[in-house]
Coordinates of C-alpha atoms and ligand atoms in Angstrom, one line a residue:
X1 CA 99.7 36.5 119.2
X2 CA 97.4 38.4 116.7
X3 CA 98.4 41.8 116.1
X4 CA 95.8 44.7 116.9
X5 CA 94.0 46.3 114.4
X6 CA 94.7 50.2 114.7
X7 CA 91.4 51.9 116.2
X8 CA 90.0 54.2 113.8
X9 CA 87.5 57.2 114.0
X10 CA 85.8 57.8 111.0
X11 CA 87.2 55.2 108.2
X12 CA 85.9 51.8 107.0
X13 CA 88.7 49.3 106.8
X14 CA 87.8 48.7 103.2
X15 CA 88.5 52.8 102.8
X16 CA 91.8 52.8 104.5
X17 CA 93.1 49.7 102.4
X18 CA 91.9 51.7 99.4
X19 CA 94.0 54.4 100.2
X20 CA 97.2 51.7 100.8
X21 CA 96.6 49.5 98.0
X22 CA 95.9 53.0 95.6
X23 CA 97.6 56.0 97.2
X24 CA 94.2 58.0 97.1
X25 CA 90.8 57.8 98.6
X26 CA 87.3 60.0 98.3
X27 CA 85.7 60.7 101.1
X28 CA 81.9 61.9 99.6
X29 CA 80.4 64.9 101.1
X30 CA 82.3 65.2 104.2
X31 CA 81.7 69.3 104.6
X32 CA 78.0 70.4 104.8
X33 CA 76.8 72.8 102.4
X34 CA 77.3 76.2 104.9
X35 CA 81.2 74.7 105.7
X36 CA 81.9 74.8 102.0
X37 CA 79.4 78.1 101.4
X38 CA 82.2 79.6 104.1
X39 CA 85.6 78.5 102.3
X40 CA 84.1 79.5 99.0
X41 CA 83.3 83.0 100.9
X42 CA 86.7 83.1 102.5
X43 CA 88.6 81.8 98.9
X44 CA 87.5 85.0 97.1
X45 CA 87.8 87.4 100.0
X46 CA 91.7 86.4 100.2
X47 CA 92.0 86.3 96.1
X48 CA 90.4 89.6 96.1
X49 CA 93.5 91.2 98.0
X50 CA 90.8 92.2 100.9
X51 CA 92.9 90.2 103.8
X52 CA 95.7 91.9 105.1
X53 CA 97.2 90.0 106.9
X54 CA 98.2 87.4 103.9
X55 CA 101.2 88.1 102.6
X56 CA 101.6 88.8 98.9
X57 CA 103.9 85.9 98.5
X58 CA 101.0 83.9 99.5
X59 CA 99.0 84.7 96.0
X60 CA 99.9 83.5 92.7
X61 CA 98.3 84.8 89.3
X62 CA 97.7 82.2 86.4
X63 CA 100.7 82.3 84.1
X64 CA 99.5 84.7 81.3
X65 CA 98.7 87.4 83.7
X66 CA 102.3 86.5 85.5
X67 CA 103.5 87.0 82.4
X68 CA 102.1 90.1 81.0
X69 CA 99.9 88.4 78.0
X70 CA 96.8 89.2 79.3
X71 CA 95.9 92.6 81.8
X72 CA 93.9 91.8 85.2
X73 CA 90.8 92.9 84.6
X74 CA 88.8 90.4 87.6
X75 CA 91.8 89.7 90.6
X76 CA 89.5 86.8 92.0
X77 CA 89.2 85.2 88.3
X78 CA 92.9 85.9 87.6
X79 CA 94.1 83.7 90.7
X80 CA 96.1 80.5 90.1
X81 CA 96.4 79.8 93.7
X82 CA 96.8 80.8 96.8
X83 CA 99.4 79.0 99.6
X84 CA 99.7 79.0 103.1
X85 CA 96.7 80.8 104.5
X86 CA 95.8 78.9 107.2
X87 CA 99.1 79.9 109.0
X88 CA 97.9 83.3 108.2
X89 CA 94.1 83.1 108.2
X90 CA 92.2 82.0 111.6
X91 CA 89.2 80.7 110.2
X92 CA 90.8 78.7 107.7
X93 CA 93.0 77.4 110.3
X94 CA 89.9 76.2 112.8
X95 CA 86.7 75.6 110.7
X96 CA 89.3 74.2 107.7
X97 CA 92.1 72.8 108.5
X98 CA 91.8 71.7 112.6
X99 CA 88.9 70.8 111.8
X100 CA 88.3 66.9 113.3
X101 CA 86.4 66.3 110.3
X102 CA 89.1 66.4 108.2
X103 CA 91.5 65.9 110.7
X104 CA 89.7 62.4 111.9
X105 CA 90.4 61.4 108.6
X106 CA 93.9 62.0 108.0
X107 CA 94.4 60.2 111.7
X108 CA 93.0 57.2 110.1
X109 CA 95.2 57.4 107.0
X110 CA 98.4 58.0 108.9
X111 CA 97.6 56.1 111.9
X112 CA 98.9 58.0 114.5
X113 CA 97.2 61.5 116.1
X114 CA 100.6 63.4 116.4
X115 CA 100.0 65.7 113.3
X116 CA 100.9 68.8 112.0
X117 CA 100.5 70.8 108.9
X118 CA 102.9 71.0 106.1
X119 CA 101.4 73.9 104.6
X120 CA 98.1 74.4 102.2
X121 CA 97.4 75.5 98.5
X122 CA 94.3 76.7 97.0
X123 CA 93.4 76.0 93.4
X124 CA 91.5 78.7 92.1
X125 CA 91.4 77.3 88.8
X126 CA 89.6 79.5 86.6
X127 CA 86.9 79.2 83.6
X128 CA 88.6 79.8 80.1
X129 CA 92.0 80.0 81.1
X130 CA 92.8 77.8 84.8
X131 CA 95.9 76.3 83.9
X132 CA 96.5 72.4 83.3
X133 CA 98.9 70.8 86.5
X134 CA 101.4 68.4 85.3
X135 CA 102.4 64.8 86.8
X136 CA 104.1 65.2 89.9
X137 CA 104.0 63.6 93.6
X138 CA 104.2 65.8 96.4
X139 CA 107.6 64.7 98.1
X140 CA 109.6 65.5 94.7
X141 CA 109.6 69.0 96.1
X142 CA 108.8 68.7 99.8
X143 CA 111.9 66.0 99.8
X144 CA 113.7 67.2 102.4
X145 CA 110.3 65.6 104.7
X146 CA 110.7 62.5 106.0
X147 CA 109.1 60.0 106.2
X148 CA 107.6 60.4 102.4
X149 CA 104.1 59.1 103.4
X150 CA 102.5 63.0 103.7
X151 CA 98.7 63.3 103.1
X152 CA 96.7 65.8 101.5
X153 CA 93.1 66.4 101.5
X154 CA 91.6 68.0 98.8
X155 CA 88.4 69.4 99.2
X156 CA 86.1 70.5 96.2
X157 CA 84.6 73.7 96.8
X158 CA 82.8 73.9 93.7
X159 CA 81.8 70.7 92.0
X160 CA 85.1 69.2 90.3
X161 CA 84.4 67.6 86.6
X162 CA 86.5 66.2 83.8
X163 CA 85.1 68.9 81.9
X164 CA 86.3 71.9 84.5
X165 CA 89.7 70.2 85.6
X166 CA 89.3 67.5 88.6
X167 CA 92.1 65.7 89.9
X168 CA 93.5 62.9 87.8
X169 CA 95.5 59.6 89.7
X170 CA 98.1 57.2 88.5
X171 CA 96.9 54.3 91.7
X172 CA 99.5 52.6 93.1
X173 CA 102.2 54.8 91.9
X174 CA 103.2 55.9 95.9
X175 CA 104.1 52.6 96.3
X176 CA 106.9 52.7 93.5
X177 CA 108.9 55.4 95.9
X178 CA 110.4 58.5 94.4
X179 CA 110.4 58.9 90.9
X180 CA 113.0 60.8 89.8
X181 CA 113.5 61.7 86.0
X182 CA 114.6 58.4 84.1
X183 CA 112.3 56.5 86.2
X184 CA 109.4 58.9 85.2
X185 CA 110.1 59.6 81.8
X186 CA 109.1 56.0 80.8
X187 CA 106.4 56.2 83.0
X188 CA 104.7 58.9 81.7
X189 CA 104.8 57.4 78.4
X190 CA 102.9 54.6 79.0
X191 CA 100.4 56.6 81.6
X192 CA 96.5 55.8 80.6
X193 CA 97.6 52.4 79.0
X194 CA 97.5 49.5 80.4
X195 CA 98.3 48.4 82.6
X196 CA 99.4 51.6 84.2
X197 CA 95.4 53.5 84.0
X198 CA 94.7 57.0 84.9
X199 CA 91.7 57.5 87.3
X200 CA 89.8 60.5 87.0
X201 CA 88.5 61.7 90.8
X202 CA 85.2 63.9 89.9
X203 CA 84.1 65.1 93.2
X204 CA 81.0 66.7 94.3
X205 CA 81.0 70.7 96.7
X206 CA 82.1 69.3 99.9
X207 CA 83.8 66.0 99.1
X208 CA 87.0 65.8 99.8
X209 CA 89.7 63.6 98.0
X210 CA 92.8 62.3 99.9
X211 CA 96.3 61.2 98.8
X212 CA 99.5 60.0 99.6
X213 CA 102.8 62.3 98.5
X214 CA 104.6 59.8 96.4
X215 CA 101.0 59.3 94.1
X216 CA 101.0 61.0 90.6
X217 CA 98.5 62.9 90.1
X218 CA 97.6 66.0 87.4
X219 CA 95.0 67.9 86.6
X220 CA 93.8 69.2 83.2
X221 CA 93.4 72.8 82.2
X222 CA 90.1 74.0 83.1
X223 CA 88.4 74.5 79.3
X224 CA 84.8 74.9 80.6
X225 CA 82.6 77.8 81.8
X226 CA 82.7 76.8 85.6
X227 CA 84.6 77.3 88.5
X228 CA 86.7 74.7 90.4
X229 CA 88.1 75.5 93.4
X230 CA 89.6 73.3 95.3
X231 CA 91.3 73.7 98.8
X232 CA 94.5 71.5 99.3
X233 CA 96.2 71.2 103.1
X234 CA 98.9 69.1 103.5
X235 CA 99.3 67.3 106.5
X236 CA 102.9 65.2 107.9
X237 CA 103.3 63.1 110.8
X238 CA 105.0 65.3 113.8
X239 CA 107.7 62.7 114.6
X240 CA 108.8 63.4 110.9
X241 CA 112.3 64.5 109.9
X242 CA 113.6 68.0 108.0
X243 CA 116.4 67.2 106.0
X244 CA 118.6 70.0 106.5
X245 CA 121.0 69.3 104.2
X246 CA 118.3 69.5 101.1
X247 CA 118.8 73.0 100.2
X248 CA 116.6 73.3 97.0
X249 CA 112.7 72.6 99.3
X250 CA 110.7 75.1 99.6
X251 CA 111.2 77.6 102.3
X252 CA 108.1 76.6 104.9
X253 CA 106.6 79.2 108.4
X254 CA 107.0 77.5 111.3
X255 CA 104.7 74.4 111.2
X256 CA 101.6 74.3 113.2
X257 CA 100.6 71.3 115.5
X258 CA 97.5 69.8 114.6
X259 CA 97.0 67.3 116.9
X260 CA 98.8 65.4 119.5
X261 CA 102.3 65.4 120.8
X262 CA 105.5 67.5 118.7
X263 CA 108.7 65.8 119.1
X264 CA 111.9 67.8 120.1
X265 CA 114.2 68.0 117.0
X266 CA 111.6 66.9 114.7
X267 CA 109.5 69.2 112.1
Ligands
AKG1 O1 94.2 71.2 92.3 C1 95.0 71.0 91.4 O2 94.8 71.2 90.2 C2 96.3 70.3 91.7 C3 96.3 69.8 93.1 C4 97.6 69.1 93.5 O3 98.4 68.9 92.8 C5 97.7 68.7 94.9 O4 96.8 69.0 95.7 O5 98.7 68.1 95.3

């Protein structure tokens, strides 16, 4: 008896198979240009310290202002990143990361509509001094998450270049599982030859890129004069498992349903 194929909203099957056979997939301007004109808006109210109601902890300065090399002179171009603001922040939460047009997508990918958020990180990546991101898949810190088949989407609020930092891919690496140390080392050596290539993922304002947790992925330091901002939320299936016995993940809020059913003793 042939086995149906899953229904799904807004993917081609030629997209989704991408995604399998690579571990990442663009989606090309998915977010109008007054969606993205918003985040952009609500990005550099939050980095300006002008929202109460998100936590310090939730902003992180670049290294060499962490660091007392350099004084803050402009807060919003001093940002590294900011994490978990749509548990915080309403409108991030419903025109950003509820919203079906992302959400549609991520349904597709995971193939399943009970969803929830894993949490969110915005790249504020500076001109001049935007800090380079080094290899790394997801999981290897949210490990105590199970399954290990998370997926973010990335969406580029300004355009995302070579030049200005964009998000670099190692394809098929999710499908290698977790890589700890001596199984990366090697790895990393060999990274950008072949036949292990890098992929660079330019992306226009609005696009939105989406990968799998176990993918590596890095991106350079921003050497340019331009912006890129980029808006990560990471979303996790709601029958997944919490390892409680990993002790060393980062300390999460309370997860927030997406989408679809939540599962007693589950995340
Ligand atoms: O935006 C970046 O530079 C890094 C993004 C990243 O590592 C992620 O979204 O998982």
């Amino acid at each position: 008896m042939a086995v149906a194929e899953p229904k799904l909203r807004v993917l081609t099957p030629e997209q989704v198979n991408a995604f399998q056979a690579n571990g990442h997939v663009t989606v090309e301007d998915l977010l109008t240009p007054d969606e993205v004109a918003r985040l952009a808006e609500r990005a550099d109210f939050i980095a300006a310290g002008k929202a109460t109601h998100i936590p310090e902890e939730s902003v992180q300065l670049e290294r060499i202002f962490r660091e007392g090399e350099r004084e803050v002179v402009d807060q919003v171009l001093s940002v590294r990143k900011l994490y978990n603001l749509a548990v915080y922040d309403d409108q991030l939460w419903t025109q950003h990361a509820a919203s079906p047009k992302i959400v549609d997508v991520i349904a597709d990918l995971l193939g399943t509509d009970d969803i929830k958020l894993y949490g969110d990180q915005l790249f504020m990546k500076p001109p001049a001094i935007g800090a380079e991101q080094p290899w790394h898949q997801d999981s290897a810190s949210w490990r105590d998450i199970l399954p290990m088949d998370l997926v973010t989407a990335w969406t580029a609020i300004d355009d995302a270049t070579v030049e200005n930092g964009c998000l670099n891919f190692a394809p098929g690496t999710h499908r290698w599982g977790m890589l700890t140390r001596p199984r990366l080392t090697p790895l990393l050596d060999d990274l950008g030859s072949a036949p292990w290539p890098v992929v660079p993922a330019p992306l226009s304002s609005g696009s939105v890129s989406f990968h799998h947790s176990l993918v590596l992925h890095q991106s350079n330091a921003n050497t340019s004069g331009k912006r890129r901002r980029g808006y990560a939320c990471h979303y996790m299936r709601a029958a997944s498992y919490k390892d409680e016995s990993v002790t060393d993940a980062p300390k999460m809020p309370t997860f927030k349903q997406v989408r679809g059913r939540s599962f007693a003793g589950r995340v």
